[in-house]
C-alpha atoms as one frame of an Amber mdcrd trajectory, in Angstrom:
protein
 -43.261  41.504 -12.426 -42.629  39.321 -15.546 -40.516  37.215 -15.858 -39.781
  37.709 -19.073 -39.751  41.697 -18.524 -37.031  40.847 -15.257 -34.634  38.896
 -17.633 -34.856  41.546 -20.383 -33.904  44.742 -17.930 -31.448  42.759 -15.598
 -29.849  41.746 -19.276 -30.138  45.956 -20.167 -28.018  46.618 -17.083 -25.307
  44.538 -17.546 -25.511  46.120 -20.920 -24.675  49.103 -19.668 -21.098  49.190
 -18.916 -20.595  46.868 -21.762 -21.363  49.952 -23.871 -19.409  52.246 -22.313
 -15.732  50.037 -21.914 -16.873  50.139 -25.827 -16.466  53.358 -26.044 -14.128
  54.178 -24.250 -12.500  51.916 -25.885 -12.523  53.725 -29.432  -8.482  54.150
 -30.183  -8.580  57.830 -32.058  -5.134  58.451 -34.243  -4.383  61.900 -35.067
  -2.059  62.563 -38.445   1.031  65.158 -37.943   2.588  66.837 -41.282   5.512
  68.352 -39.837   8.107  70.335 -42.981  10.772  69.600 -40.839  11.967  67.938
 -37.159  12.842  71.178 -34.885   9.421  71.768 -33.512   8.223  68.051 -33.430
   9.729  68.238 -30.098   8.337  71.315 -28.529   4.629  70.110 -30.256   4.508
  65.968 -29.114   4.676  67.447 -25.881   1.902  70.249 -26.073  -0.469  68.431
 -28.077  -0.082  65.733 -25.456  -0.594  67.894 -22.471  -3.263  70.084 -24.231
  -5.634  66.872 -25.496  -5.310  64.275 -21.869  -6.315  67.949 -20.243  -9.544
  66.594 -22.117  -9.025  63.363 -21.279  -7.332  61.906 -24.592  -3.934  59.944
 -22.834  -1.441  58.436 -25.741  -0.858  54.771 -25.534  -4.902  54.132 -24.265
  -7.119  56.284 -26.398  -4.811  58.452 -28.355  -2.301  57.678 -31.073   0.234
  59.725 -33.287   0.625  59.468 -36.300   4.488  62.039 -36.609   5.629  62.010
 -40.252   8.063  64.282 -40.968   9.424  65.831 -44.634  12.592  66.085 -43.775
  12.512  70.057 -45.474  11.620  68.901 -48.812   8.487  70.460 -49.754   8.272
  67.667 -52.406   7.904  65.376 -50.650   4.397  66.860 -48.631   1.889  65.248
 -50.553   3.621  61.899 -50.700   3.313  61.841 -46.911  -0.352  64.042 -46.189
  -1.925  61.271 -48.325  -0.269  58.440 -46.803  -1.752  60.063 -43.544  -5.217
  59.793 -45.641  -4.757  56.372 -46.063  -3.518  55.708 -42.709  -7.652  57.159
 -41.467  -6.422  59.243 -38.659  -9.269  61.054 -36.849  -7.930  64.923 -37.768
  -4.762  66.010 -39.456  -2.631  69.138 -37.611  -0.559  70.936 -39.847   2.308
  72.729 -38.919   3.285  75.173 -41.475   1.480  76.284 -45.002   3.307  74.319
 -47.779   2.003  70.981 -44.823  -1.254  72.445 -44.362  -1.527  73.034 -48.469
  -0.556  69.630 -49.167  -2.702  68.114 -46.593  -5.831  70.197 -48.126  -5.095
  69.087 -51.336  -5.164  65.499 -50.156  -8.358  65.448 -48.276 -12.094  66.843
 -48.483 -13.253  65.022 -45.794 -10.706  64.582 -42.354 -10.177  66.970 -40.683
  -7.768  69.333 -40.953  -5.674  71.954 -38.147  -3.679  74.054 -39.638  -0.952
  76.480 -37.689  -0.239  78.501 -40.850   1.356  81.910 -41.616  -1.468  83.178
 -43.285  -4.969  80.509 -43.567  -6.829  83.814 -45.880  -3.845  85.276 -47.680
  -2.860  81.366 -49.120  -6.521  79.908 -50.120  -6.899  77.586 -47.097 -10.404
  79.071 -45.666 -12.326  81.221 -47.404 -13.090  83.520 -44.155 -11.600  83.722
 -41.119 -14.522  83.499 -38.851 -16.194  80.505 -40.619 -13.195  78.204 -42.605
 -15.302  76.465 -44.136 -15.062  73.184 -45.973 -12.424  70.765 -43.332 -10.084
  73.193 -41.875  -9.538  75.135 -39.640  -6.825  76.328 -37.019  -4.554  78.789
 -35.682  -2.647  82.234 -38.200   0.410  82.529 -37.603   0.701  86.466 -38.678
   3.275  84.525 -40.386   3.641  88.189 -43.108   3.813  90.595 -41.131   6.677
  88.384 -38.002   9.285  88.833 -40.837   7.910  92.482 -41.627   8.965  93.479
 -38.010  11.982  91.513 -38.503  13.323  94.456 -40.168  13.004  96.345 -37.464
  14.751  94.292 -35.145  17.336  94.610 -37.835  17.872  97.630 -36.834  17.531
  98.274 -32.833  20.058  95.767 -33.042  22.286  97.226 -35.724  21.492 100.606
 -36.209  24.655 101.700 -38.721  22.218  98.632 -41.074  21.106 100.009 -44.693
  20.598  96.771 -46.559  18.815  94.340 -45.644  18.982  90.801 -47.805  15.263
  87.989 -48.051  16.279  84.666 -48.512  12.432  82.546 -49.878  11.708  79.400
 -50.068  11.175  79.257 -53.333   8.371  76.570 -53.692   6.582  78.018 -50.562
   4.048  80.328 -51.915   3.329  82.570 -48.562   6.937  83.322 -49.772   4.920
  85.924 -51.679   3.302  87.968 -48.510   6.601  87.697 -46.652   8.040  89.536
 -49.793   5.925  92.173 -49.351   6.189  92.525 -45.434   9.241  93.161 -45.323
   9.525  95.758 -48.034   7.011  97.474 -46.852   9.087  97.803 -43.487  11.852
  99.302 -45.011   9.800 101.817 -46.492   8.647 102.334 -43.540  11.830 102.239
 -42.223  14.101 104.039 -44.454  15.810 100.550 -45.110  16.701  99.331 -48.536
  15.622  95.679 -49.396  18.535  93.543 -51.511  16.481  91.488 -54.640  14.898
  88.677 -53.274  16.830  85.310 -53.864  14.711  82.573 -53.839  16.159  79.293
 -54.211  14.302  75.255 -53.521  16.834  73.693 -50.950  19.285  73.718 -48.228
  21.932  72.701 -51.914  21.329  76.692 -52.989  22.093  78.781 -49.767  25.588
  78.445 -49.081  25.865  80.226 -53.512  23.023  82.405 -51.909  24.209  83.940
 -48.994  27.781  84.200 -50.047  25.887  86.277 -53.565  24.397  88.192 -50.553
  28.143  88.902 -47.892  29.079  90.751 -52.262  26.426  92.801 -52.395  26.731
  94.275 -49.576  24.316  93.063 -47.394  23.852  93.862 -44.307  21.610  91.102
 -42.116  19.019  88.533 -44.186  15.323  87.990 -43.219  14.856  83.759 -43.934
  11.654  82.419 -44.169  10.211  80.722 -41.456   9.574  76.912 -43.776  13.967
  77.282 -44.590  14.433  78.276 -40.906  16.581  74.935 -40.463  20.244  74.288
 -38.620  22.268  74.115 -41.645  21.118  77.166 -43.136  22.105  79.362 -39.702
  26.119  77.865 -40.365  26.036  79.010 -43.413  24.813  82.017 -42.580  27.619
  82.938 -39.670  30.046  81.214 -42.408  29.337  84.049 -44.159  29.210  86.878
 -41.654  25.639  87.610 -41.823  23.183  88.218 -39.148  19.636  86.392 -39.671
  16.162  86.920 -38.494  13.048  84.751 -38.854   9.278  83.959 -37.163  11.256
  81.252 -35.806  12.161  80.385 -32.603  14.034  76.961 -33.373  16.151  78.954
 -35.070  17.695  81.258 -32.777  17.919  78.302 -30.320  19.662  76.680 -33.949
  21.750  79.992 -34.503  20.173  82.070 -35.684  20.675  85.777 -34.347  16.669
  86.238 -32.837  13.730  85.308 -33.678  10.128  87.042 -33.194   6.897  84.890
 -33.975   4.415  83.191 -31.795   5.738  81.655 -28.697   6.048  77.787 -30.617
   4.616  76.433 -27.170   1.380  78.347 -26.727   0.552  78.133 -30.138   0.975
  74.206 -30.194  -1.172  74.127 -26.445  -3.976  75.953 -28.481  -4.154  74.273
 -31.780  -4.290  71.568 -28.740  -8.033  72.651 -28.514  -9.288  72.492 -31.813
  -8.690  68.907 -32.034 -10.595  68.207 -29.091 -12.951  70.113 -29.995 -13.481
  68.391 -33.645 -12.660  64.964 -31.794 -16.173  64.975 -29.958 -18.108  66.408
 -32.730 -17.240  69.942 -34.138 -17.469  70.681 -37.450 -13.983  72.556 -38.526
 -16.093  75.000 -41.454 -17.709  76.605 -37.442 -14.316  77.288 -35.089 -13.021
  80.849 -36.008  -9.339  81.378 -37.496  -8.063  82.106 -34.002  -4.398  84.124
 -34.010  -1.629  83.921 -31.164  -2.324  85.546 -27.717   1.584  85.459 -26.755
   4.872  87.074 -28.721   8.761  87.072 -28.096  11.604  87.916 -29.344  13.900
  85.288 -28.898  17.442  86.245 -28.941  20.988  84.044 -29.050  24.117  86.399
 -27.893  26.822  83.562 -28.652  25.533  84.645 -32.333  26.183  87.570 -31.619
  29.362  87.235 -29.908  30.972  85.090 -33.176  29.736  87.900 -35.629  31.467
  90.370 -33.445  28.128  91.927 -32.758  27.262  93.788 -29.333  23.159  94.111
 -29.380  22.429  97.178 -27.105  20.932  96.825 -24.250  17.783  97.938 -23.886
  17.463  95.912 -27.328  18.620  92.531 -25.267  15.897  94.219 -22.093  13.198
  93.407 -24.187  14.159  89.785 -25.355  11.785  86.949 -23.268  14.614  84.578
 -24.069  18.248  85.350 -24.413  21.110  82.240 -25.359  24.423  82.875 -23.809
């Protein structure tokens, strides 16, 4: 072998570890857009574990850029723009308002959404082939809010009139109201005209009006299920139900919806595929594979409700 060829061969062999090290040194940045902080800890735990199974480890080759609007939807466009400016590799958006803000902020950065109805709210053009830069999970949120009406009738057999607290700044409220009204017709339950609020500061007055209007229970839209809302409902003696598990944990009467941790692990798989070169447009929208009923017995006792044993036996978790 000639000397020049030998040197070239040795040089190529020496370069292999350097190239491999350079590839491993790439640090991926995951932007996370939240409406509130209720699910932040659970999301990060499941996302870290899910991505860790694919070899992505925080502080080694992975970094999270987590941003919350603290319940203020009007802040979401600016926060989404901030994540885009940071040039994150993927944006994960939880709930419809966050997903819509991310969609408006970028058509280039891949977006993984966890929202009530990606197709119905215009986030994707097809469930099988989403198109553009968005994929993720449909929580079937509107149907879950409708299911709350049936559950209210189970836990409160004498209930006849149900109210609906909707987020006026969240376009998903339309689909939720339709499903709640459908459940009302199916169960023979009167659904009162919806109370539309633009922020937590309007919730107290809305609950007061409901109580005066002889409403026996309230379906609360998932995007406004904060601890303050739960406390205000209890103040006015109103049982509340929603799809969001965290609401039952902070004082709502019950929640029924997708298993949060399971959904977050599911979303981690989307992120992993994208980091490995997959295109969101080719990844079908998925649905949750597990749903759960969570009942807060402390709230039930505070409201003077004696939950039927048959109802509690159906619960996946009872908070005592």
